[in-house]
GROMACS .gro file of C-alpha atoms in nm:
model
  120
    1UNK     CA    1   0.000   0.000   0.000
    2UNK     CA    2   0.149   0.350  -0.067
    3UNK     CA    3   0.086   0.523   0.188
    4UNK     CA    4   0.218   0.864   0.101
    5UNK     CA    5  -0.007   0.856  -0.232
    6UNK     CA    6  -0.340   0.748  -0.009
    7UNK     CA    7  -0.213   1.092   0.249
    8UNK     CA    8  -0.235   1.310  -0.072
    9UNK     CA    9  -0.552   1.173  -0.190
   10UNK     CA   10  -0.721   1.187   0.120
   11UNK     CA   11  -0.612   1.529   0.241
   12UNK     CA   12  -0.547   1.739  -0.093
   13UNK     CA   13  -0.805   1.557  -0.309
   14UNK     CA   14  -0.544   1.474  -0.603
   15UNK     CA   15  -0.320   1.217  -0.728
   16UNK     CA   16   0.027   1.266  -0.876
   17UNK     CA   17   0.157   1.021  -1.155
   18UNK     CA   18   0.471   1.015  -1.331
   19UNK     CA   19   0.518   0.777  -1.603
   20UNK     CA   20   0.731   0.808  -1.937
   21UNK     CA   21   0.886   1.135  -1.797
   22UNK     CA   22   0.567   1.310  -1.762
   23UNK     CA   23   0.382   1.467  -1.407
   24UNK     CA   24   0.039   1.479  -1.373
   25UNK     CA   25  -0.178   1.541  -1.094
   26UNK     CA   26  -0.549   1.419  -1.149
   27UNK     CA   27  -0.882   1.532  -0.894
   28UNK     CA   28  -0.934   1.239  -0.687
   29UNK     CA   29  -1.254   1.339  -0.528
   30UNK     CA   30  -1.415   1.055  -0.417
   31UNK     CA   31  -1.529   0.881  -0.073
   32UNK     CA   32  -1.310   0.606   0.076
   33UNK     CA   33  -1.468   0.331   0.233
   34UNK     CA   34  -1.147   0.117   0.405
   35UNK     CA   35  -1.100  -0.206   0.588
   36UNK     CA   36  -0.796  -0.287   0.823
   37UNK     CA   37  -0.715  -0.661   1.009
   38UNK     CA   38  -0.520  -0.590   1.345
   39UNK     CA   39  -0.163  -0.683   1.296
   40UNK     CA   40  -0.114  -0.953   1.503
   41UNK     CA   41  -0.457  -1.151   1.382
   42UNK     CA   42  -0.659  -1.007   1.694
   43UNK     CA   43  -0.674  -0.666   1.913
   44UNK     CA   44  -0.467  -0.638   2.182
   45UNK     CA   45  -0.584  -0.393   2.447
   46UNK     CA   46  -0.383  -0.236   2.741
   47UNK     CA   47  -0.412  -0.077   3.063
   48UNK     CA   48  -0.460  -0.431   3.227
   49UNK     CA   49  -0.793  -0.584   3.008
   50UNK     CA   50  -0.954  -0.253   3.018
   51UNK     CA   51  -1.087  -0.119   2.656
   52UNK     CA   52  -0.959   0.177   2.532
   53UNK     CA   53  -0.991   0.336   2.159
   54UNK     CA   54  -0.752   0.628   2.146
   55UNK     CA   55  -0.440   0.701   1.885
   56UNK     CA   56  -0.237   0.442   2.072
   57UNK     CA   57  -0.498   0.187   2.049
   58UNK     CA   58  -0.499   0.221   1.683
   59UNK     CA   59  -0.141   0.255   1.579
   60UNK     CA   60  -0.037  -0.038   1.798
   61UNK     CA   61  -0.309  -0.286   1.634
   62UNK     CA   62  -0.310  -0.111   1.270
   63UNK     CA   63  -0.052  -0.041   1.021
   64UNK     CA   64  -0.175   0.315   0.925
   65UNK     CA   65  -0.026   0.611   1.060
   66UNK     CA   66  -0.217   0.825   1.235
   67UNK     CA   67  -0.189   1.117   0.972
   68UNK     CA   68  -0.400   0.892   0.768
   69UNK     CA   69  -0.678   0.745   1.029
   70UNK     CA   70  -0.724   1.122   1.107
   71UNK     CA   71  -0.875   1.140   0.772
   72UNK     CA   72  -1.117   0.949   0.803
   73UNK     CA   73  -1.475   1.078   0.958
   74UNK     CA   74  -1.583   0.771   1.129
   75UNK     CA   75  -1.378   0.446   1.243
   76UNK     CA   76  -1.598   0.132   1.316
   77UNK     CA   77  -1.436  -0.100   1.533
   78UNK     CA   78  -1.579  -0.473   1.502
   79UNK     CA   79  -1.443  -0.732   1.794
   80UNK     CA   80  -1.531  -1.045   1.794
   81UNK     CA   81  -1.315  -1.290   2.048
   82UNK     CA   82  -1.165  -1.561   1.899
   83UNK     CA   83  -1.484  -1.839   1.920
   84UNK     CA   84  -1.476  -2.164   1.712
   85UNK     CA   85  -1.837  -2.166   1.687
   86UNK     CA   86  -1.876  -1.811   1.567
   87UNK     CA   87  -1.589  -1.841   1.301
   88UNK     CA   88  -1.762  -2.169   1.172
   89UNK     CA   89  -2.029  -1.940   1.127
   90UNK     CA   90  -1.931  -1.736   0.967
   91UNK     CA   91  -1.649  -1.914   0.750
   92UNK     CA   92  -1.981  -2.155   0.690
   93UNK     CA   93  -2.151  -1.838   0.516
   94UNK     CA   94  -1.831  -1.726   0.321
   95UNK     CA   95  -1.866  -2.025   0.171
   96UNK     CA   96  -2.246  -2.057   0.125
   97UNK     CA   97  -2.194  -1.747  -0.058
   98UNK     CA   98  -1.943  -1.793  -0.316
   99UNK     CA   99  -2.061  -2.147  -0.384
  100UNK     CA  100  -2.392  -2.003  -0.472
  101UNK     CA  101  -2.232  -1.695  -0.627
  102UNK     CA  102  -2.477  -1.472  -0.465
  103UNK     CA  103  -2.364  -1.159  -0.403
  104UNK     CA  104  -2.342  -1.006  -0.033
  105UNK     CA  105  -2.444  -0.715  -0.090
  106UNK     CA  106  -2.638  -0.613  -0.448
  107UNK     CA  107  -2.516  -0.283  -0.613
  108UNK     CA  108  -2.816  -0.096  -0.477
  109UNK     CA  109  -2.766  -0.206  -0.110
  110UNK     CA  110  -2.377  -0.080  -0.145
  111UNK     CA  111  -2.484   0.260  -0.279
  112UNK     CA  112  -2.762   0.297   0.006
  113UNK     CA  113  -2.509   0.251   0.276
  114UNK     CA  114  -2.259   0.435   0.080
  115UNK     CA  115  -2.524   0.747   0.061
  116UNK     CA  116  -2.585   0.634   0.485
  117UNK     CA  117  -2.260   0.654   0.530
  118UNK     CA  118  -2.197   0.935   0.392
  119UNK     CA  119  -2.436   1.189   0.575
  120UNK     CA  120  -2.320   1.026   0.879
   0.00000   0.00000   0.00000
């Protein structure tokens, strides 16, 4: 992942590309929707079991710096424990989908939370 050209998208709205000797910077004005795995496979917390979601939470158990999660207007945190009945679940539906090659989510759905998302 380059992280310096997802900075300059994110905070100035363009793109610079160089290729054959030429520059261009292009308007990259578009949402980013963005997914992250903690490093180590789960979320480690601190401050002796307690829960806490601050800066240090976030660059400890994600690889982005926090110039770049500052960018983003809302950060959804999902925890689920490590559970061998919930990740057959759920590894059982990954499946279930693709086999059937249904889609998760239709086009429509994704733009409606998109739009939800967005006025958030």
């Amino acid at each position: 992942m380059d992280q310096v050209a997802i900075h300059e998208a994110m905070e100035l709205q363009t793109i610079s590309i160089t290729k054959a000797g030429i520059q261009a910077t292009l308007n990259a004005r578009t949402s980013i929707l963005a997914a992250a795995n903690p490093t180590v496979f789960f979320f480690q917390f601190f401050l002796g079991g307690l829960i806490t979601f601050d800066a240090h939470f976030f660059r400890y158990n994600v690889s982005l710096p926090p110039a770049i999660l500052l960018r983003f207007h809302l950060v959804y945190v999902m925890i689920i424990g490590p559970d061998d009945r919930t990740d057959y679940h759920i590894a059982h539906h990954i499946v279930r989908v693709h086999r059937k090659h249904k889609e998760a989510l239709s086009p429509a759905q994704l733009k409606r939370y998109t739009l939800h998302m967005r006025k958030l």
